[in-house]
mmCIF file of C-alpha atoms in Angstrom:
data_model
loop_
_atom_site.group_PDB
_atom_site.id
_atom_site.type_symbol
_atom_site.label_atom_id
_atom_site.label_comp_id
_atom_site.label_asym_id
_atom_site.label_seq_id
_atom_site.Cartn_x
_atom_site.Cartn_y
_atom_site.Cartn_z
ATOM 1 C CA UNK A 1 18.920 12.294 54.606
ATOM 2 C CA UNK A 2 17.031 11.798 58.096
ATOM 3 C CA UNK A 3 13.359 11.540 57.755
ATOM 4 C CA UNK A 4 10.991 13.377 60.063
ATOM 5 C CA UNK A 5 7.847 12.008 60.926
ATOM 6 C CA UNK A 6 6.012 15.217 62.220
ATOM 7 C CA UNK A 7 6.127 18.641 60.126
ATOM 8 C CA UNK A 8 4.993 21.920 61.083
ATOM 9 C CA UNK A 9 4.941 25.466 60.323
ATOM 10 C CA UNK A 10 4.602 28.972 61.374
ATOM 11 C CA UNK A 11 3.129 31.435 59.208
ATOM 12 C CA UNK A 12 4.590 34.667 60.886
ATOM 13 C CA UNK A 13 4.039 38.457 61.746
ATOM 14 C CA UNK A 14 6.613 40.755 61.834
ATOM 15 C CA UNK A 15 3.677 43.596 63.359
ATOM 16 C CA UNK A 16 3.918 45.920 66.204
ATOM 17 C CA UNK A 17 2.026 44.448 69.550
ATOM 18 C CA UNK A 18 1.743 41.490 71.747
ATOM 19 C CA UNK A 19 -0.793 39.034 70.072
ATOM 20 C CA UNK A 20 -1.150 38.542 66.578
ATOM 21 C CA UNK A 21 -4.003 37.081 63.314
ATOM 22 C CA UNK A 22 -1.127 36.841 61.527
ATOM 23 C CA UNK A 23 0.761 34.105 63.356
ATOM 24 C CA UNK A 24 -0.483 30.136 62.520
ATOM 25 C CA UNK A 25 1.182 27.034 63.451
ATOM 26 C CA UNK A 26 0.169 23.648 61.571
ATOM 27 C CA UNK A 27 1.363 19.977 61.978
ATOM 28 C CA UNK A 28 1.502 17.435 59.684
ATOM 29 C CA UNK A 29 1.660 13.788 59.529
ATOM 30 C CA UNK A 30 2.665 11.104 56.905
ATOM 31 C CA UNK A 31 -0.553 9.391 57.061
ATOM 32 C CA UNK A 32 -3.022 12.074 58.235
ATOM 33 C CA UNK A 33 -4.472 15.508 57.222
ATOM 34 C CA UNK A 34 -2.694 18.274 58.737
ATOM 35 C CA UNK A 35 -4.393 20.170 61.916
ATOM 36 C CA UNK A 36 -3.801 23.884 63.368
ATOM 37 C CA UNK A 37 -2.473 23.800 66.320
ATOM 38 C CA UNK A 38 -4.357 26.492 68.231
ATOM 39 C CA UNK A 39 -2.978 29.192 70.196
ATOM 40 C CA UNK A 40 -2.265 28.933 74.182
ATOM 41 C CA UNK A 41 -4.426 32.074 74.882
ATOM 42 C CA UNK A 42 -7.868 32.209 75.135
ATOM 43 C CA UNK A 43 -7.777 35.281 72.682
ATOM 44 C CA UNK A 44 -6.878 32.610 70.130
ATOM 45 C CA UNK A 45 -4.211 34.630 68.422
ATOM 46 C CA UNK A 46 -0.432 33.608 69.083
ATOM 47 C CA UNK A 47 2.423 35.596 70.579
ATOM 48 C CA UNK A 48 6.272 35.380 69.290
ATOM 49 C CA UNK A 49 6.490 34.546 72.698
ATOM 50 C CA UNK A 50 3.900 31.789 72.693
ATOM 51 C CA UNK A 51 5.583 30.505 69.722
ATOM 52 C CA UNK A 52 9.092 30.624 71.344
ATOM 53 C CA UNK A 53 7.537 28.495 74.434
ATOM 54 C CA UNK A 54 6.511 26.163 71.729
ATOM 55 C CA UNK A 55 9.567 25.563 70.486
ATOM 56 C CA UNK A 56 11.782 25.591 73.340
ATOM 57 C CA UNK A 57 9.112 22.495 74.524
ATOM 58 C CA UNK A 58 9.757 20.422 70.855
ATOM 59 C CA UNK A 59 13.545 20.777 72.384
ATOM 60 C CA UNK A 60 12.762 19.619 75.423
ATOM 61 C CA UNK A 61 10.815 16.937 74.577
ATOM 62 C CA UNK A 62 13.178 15.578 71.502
ATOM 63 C CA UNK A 63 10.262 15.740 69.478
ATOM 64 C CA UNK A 64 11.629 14.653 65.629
ATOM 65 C CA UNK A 65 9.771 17.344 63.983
ATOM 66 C CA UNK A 66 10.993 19.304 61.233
ATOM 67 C CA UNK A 67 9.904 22.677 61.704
ATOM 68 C CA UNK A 68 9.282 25.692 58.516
ATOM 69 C CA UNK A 69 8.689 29.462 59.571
ATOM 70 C CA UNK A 70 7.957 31.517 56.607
ATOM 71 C CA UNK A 71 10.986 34.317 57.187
ATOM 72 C CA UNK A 72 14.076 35.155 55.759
ATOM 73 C CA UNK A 73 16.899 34.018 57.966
ATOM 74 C CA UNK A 74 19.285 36.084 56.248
ATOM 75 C CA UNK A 75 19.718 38.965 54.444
ATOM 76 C CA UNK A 76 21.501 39.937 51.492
ATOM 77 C CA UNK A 77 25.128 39.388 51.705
ATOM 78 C CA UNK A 78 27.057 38.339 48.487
ATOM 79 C CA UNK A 79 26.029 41.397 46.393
ATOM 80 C CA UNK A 80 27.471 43.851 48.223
ATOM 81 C CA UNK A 81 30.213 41.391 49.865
ATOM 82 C CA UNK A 82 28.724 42.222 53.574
ATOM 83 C CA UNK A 83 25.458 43.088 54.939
ATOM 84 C CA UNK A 84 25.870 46.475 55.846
ATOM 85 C CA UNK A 85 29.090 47.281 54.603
ATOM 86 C CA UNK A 86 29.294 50.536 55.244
ATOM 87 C CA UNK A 87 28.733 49.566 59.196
ATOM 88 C CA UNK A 88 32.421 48.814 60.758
ATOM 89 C CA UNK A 89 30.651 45.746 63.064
ATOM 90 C CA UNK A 90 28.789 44.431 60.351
ATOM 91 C CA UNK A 91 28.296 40.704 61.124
ATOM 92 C CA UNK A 92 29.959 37.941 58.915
ATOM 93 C CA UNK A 93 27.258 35.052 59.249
ATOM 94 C CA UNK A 94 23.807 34.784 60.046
ATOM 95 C CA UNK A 95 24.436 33.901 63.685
ATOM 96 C CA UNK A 96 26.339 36.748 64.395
ATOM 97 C CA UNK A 97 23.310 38.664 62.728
ATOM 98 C CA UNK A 98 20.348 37.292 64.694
ATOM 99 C CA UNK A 99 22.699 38.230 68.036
ATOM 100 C CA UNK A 100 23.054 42.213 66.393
ATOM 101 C CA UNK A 101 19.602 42.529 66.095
ATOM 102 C CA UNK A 102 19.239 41.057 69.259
ATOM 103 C CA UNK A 103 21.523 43.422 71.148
ATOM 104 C CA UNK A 104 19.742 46.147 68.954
ATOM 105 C CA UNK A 105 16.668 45.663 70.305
ATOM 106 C CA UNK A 106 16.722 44.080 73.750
ATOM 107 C CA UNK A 107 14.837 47.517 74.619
ATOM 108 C CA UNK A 108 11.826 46.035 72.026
ATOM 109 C CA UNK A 109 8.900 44.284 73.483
ATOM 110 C CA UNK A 110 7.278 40.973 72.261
ATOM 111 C CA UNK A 111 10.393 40.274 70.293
ATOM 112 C CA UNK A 112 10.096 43.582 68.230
ATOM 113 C CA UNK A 113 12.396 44.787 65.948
ATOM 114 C CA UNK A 114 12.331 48.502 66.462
ATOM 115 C CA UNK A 115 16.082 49.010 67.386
ATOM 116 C CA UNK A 116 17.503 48.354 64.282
ATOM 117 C CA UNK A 117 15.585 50.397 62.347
ATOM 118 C CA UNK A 118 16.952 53.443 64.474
ATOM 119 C CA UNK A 119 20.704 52.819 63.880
ATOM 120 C CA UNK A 120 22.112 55.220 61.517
ATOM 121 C CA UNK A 121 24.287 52.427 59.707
ATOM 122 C CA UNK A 122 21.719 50.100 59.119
ATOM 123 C CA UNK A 123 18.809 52.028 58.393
ATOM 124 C CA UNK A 124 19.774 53.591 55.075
ATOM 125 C CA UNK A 125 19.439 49.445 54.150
ATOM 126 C CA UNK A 126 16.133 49.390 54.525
ATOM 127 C CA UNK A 127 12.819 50.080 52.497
ATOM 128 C CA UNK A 128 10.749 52.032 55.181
ATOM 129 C CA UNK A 129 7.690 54.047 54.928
ATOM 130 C CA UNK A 130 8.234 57.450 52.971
ATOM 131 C CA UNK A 131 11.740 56.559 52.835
ATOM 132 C CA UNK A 132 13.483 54.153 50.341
ATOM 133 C CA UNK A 133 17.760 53.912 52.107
ATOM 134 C CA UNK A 134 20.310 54.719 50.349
ATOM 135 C CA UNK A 135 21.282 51.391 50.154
ATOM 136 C CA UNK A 136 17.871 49.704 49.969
ATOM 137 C CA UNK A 137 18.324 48.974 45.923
ATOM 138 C CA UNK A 138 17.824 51.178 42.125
ATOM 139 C CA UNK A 139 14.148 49.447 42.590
ATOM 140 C CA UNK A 140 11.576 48.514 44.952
ATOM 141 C CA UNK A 141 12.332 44.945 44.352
ATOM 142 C CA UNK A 142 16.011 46.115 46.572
ATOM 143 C CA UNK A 143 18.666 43.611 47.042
ATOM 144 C CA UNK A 144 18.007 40.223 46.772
ATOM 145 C CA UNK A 145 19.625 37.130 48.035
ATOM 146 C CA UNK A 146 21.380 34.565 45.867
ATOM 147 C CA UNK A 147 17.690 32.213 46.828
ATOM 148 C CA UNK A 148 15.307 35.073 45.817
ATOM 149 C CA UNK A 149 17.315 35.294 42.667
ATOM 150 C CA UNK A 150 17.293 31.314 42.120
ATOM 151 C CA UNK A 151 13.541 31.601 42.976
ATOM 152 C CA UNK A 152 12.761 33.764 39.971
ATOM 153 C CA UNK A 153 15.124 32.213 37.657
ATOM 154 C CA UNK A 154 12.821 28.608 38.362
ATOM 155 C CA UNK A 155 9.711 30.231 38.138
ATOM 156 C CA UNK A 156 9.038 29.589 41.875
ATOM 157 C CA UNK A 157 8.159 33.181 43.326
ATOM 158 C CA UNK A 158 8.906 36.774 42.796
ATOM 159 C CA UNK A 159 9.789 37.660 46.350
ATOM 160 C CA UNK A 160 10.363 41.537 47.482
ATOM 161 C CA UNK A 161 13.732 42.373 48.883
ATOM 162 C CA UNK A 162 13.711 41.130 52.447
ATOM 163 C CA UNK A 163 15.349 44.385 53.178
ATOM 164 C CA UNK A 164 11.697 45.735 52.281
ATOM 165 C CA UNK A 165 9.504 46.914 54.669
ATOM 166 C CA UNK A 166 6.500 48.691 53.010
ATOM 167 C CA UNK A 167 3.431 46.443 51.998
ATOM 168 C CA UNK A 168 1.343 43.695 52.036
ATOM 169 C CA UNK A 169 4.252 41.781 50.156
ATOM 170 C CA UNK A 170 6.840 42.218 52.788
ATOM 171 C CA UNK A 171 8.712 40.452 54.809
ATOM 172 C CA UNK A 172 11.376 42.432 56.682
ATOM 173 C CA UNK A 173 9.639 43.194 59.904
ATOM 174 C CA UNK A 174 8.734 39.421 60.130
ATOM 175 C CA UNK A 175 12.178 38.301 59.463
ATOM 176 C CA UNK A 176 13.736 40.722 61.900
ATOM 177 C CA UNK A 177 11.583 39.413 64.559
ATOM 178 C CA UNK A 178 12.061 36.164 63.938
ATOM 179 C CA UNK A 179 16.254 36.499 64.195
ATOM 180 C CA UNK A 180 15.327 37.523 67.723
ATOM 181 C CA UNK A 181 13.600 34.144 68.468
ATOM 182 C CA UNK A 182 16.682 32.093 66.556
ATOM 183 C CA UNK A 183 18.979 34.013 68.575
ATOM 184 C CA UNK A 184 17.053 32.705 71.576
ATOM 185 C CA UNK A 185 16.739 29.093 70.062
ATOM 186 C CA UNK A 186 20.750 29.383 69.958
ATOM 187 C CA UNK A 187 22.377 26.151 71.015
ATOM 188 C CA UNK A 188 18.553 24.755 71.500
ATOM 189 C CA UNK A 189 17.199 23.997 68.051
ATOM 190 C CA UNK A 190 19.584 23.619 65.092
ATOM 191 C CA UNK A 191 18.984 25.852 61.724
ATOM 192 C CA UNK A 192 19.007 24.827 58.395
ATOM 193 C CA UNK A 193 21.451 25.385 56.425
ATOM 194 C CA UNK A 194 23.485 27.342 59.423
ATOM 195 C CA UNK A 195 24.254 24.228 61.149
ATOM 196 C CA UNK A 196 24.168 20.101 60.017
ATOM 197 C CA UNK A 197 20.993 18.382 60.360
ATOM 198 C CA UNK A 198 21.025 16.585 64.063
ATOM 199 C CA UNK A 199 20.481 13.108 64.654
ATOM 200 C CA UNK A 200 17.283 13.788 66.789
ATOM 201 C CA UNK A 201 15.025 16.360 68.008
ATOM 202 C CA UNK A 202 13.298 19.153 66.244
ATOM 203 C CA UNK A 203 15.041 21.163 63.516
ATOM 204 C CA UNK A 204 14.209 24.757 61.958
ATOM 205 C CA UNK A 205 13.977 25.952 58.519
ATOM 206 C CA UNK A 206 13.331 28.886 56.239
ATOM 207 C CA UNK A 207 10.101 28.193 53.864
ATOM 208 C CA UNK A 208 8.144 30.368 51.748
ATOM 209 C CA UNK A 209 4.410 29.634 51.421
ATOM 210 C CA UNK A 210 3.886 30.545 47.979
ATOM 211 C CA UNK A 211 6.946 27.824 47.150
ATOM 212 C CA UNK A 212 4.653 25.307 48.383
ATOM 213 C CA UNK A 213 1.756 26.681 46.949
ATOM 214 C CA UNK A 214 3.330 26.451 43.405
ATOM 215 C CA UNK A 215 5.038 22.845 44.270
ATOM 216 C CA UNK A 216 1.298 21.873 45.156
ATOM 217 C CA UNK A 217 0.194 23.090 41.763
ATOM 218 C CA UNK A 218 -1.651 26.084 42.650
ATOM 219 C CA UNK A 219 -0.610 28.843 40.177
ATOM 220 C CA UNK A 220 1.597 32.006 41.231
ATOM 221 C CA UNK A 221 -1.227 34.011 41.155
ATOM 222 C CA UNK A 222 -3.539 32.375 43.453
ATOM 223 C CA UNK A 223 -1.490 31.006 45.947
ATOM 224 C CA UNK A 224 -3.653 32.355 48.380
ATOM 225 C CA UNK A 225 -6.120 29.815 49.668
ATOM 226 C CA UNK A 226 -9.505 31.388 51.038
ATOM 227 C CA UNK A 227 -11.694 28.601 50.774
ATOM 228 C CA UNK A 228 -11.814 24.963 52.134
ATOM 229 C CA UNK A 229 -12.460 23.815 48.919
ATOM 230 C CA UNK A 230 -9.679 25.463 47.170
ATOM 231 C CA UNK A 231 -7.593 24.083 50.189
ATOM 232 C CA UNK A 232 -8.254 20.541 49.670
ATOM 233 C CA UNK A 233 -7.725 20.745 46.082
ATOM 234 C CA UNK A 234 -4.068 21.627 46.915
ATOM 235 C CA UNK A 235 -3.851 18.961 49.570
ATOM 236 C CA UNK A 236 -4.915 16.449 47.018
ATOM 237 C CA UNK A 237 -2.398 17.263 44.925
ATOM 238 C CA UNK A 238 -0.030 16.240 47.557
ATOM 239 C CA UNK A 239 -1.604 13.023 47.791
ATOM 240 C CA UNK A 240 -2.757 14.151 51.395
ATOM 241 C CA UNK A 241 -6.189 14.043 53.550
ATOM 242 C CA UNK A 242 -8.573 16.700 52.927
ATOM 243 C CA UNK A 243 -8.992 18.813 56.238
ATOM 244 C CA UNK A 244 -12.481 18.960 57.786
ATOM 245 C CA UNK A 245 -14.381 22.243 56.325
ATOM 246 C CA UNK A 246 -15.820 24.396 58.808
ATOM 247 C CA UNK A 247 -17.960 27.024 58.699
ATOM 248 C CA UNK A 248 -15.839 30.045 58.285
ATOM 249 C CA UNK A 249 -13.851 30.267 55.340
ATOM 250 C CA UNK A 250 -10.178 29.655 56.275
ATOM 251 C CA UNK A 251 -7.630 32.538 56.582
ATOM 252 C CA UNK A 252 -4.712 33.137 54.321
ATOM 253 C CA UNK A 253 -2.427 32.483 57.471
ATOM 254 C CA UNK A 254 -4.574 29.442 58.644
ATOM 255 C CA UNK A 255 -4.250 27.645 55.124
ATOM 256 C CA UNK A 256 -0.686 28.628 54.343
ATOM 257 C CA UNK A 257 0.347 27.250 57.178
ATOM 258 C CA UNK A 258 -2.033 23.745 56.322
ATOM 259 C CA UNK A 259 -0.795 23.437 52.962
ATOM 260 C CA UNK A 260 2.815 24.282 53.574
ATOM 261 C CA UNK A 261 3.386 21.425 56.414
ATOM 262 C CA UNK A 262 1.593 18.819 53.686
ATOM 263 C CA UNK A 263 3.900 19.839 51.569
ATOM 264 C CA UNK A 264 6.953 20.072 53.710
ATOM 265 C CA UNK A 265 5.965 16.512 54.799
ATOM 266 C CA UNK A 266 6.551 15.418 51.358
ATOM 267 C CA UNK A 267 9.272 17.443 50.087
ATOM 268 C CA UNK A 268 11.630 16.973 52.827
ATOM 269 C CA UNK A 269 12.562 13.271 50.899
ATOM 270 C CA UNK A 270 14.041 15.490 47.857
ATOM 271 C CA UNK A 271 17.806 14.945 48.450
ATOM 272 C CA UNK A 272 18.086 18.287 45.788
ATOM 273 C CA UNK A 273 16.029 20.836 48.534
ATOM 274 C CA UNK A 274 19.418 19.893 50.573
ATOM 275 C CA UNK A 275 22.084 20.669 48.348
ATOM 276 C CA UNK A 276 20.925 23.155 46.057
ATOM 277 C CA UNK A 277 23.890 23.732 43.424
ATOM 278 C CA UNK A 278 23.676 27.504 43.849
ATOM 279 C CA UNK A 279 23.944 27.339 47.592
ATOM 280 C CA UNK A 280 27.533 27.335 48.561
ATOM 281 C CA UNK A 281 28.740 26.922 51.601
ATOM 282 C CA UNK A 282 29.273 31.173 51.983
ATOM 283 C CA UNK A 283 25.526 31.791 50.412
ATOM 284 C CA UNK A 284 24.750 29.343 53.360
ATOM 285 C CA UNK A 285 26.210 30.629 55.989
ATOM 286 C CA UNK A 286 25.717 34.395 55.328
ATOM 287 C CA UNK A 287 22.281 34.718 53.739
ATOM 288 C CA UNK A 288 20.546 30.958 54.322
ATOM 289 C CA UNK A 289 18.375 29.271 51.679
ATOM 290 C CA UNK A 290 14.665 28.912 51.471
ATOM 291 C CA UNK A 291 14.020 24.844 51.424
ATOM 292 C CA UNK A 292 12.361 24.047 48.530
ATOM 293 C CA UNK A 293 14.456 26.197 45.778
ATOM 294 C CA UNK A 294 16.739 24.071 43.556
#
């Protein structure tokens, strides 16, 4: 398996608006501690649009990075043998996905996802405000991928429904967002498992912080790093750098992003994140796989 010599990843928003807290991007490198990477604006909060730029300039440049963004790339597909079966141009892969939601919601701003949630075929899917769909699920965990289910078989996580919108635990609006910005990246940054891993240049992949939280020994309930301290602890774990301490305590988004390239650094040399034994070749084209499960 190709080795990359730079990591990085995006801790992501799926939130209304242009600029966002919730957006981080680390690097990492073998040999050093990893660094934010701070924001173009002088706001210092990141855009999807910032982010996009960002990318589209690893591309340019070839850069061999190996790049994680905490989304789901997929969504539910082998339980109910579609993922919105009941809509007639339901798409068959992920691709085809990412270009639905774009189409849904070129009207959306700043890469919002808005125009999905408004279609009367999809929306029953979701897990909205005041209104669990008709096809969201029997519970609030809602339809899972064949990954979230591996995940909680290992012991790894106990991730929400993607499909779920409501709560701090949620990821929907974050991975609807981000299938805008793949769909853009189309035919400019290959996707993990959606495509074979190039020979050179940058490469995208699904991650989940709290994986790499629990790979770094921090238990599932604490996964959240607020201090420096606590940070470093989990870097040494990885056998990596401490990062300087500052002043300010770090924020969740700041130090999942930290942690989660150290980690990615060393985890990518695990031929078994690869080729997962539940991950067939349909599971991996239809709902993706979260690198580090299996």
């Amino acid at each position: 398996m190709r080795h990359f010599p730079t990591t990085a990843v995006f801790d992501w928003s799926g939130a209304g608006g242009k600029r966002h807290h919730g957006i981080a991007l680390a690097v990492s490198k073998e040999t050093a501690a990893p660094r934010l990477i701070a924001p173009p604006h002088p706001s210092g909060k990141w855009s999807r649009n910032d982010a996009l730029a960002w990318l589209r300039a690893q591309a340019d440049a070839q850069a061999d990075v190996l790049i994680g963004m905490d989304v789901s790339m997929g969504f539910p597909f082998a339980d109910m043998g579609g993922y919105f079966p009941q809509w007639s141009d339901s798409p068959a892969t992920a691709p085809e996905l990412w270009a639905a939601v774009e189409r849904l919601c070129e009207a959306d701003s700043h890469l919002e996802a808005g125009g999905v949630l408004s279609h009367p075929d999809i929306a029953p899917h979701f897990r909205q405000t005041g209104n669990l769909g008709a096809h969201y699920g029997a519970s609030k965990s809602g339809r899972l991928r064949v990954v979230e289910a591996e995940s909680r078989r290992l012991g790894l996580a106990n991730p929400y429904s993607c499909l779920n919108l409501v709560g701090a635990a949620q990821v929907g609006k974050a991975s609807l967002t981000a299938m805008r910005l793949l769909h853009a990246l189309r035919g400019v940054i290959p996707v993990w498992p959606f495509y074979p891993v190039p020979n050179r240049g940058p490469m995208l992949i699904e991650i989940y912080t709290s994986i790499a939280a629990v790979r770094a020994g921090v238990s599932k309930g604490r996964s959240k790093l607020r201090t420096w301290e606590g940070l470093n602890a989990a870097l040494a774990a990885l056998n990596c750098p401490p990062v300087a301490a500052q002043s300010k305590p770090p924020s969740d988004h700041h130090s999942d992003a930290l942690l989660t390239a150290a980690w990615l650094m060393r985890a990518q040399g695990h031929a078994a994140h690869w080729t997962p034994a539940a991950m067939t070749e349909k599971v991996a084209m239809t709902e993706g796989w979260t690198f580090g499960v299996g």
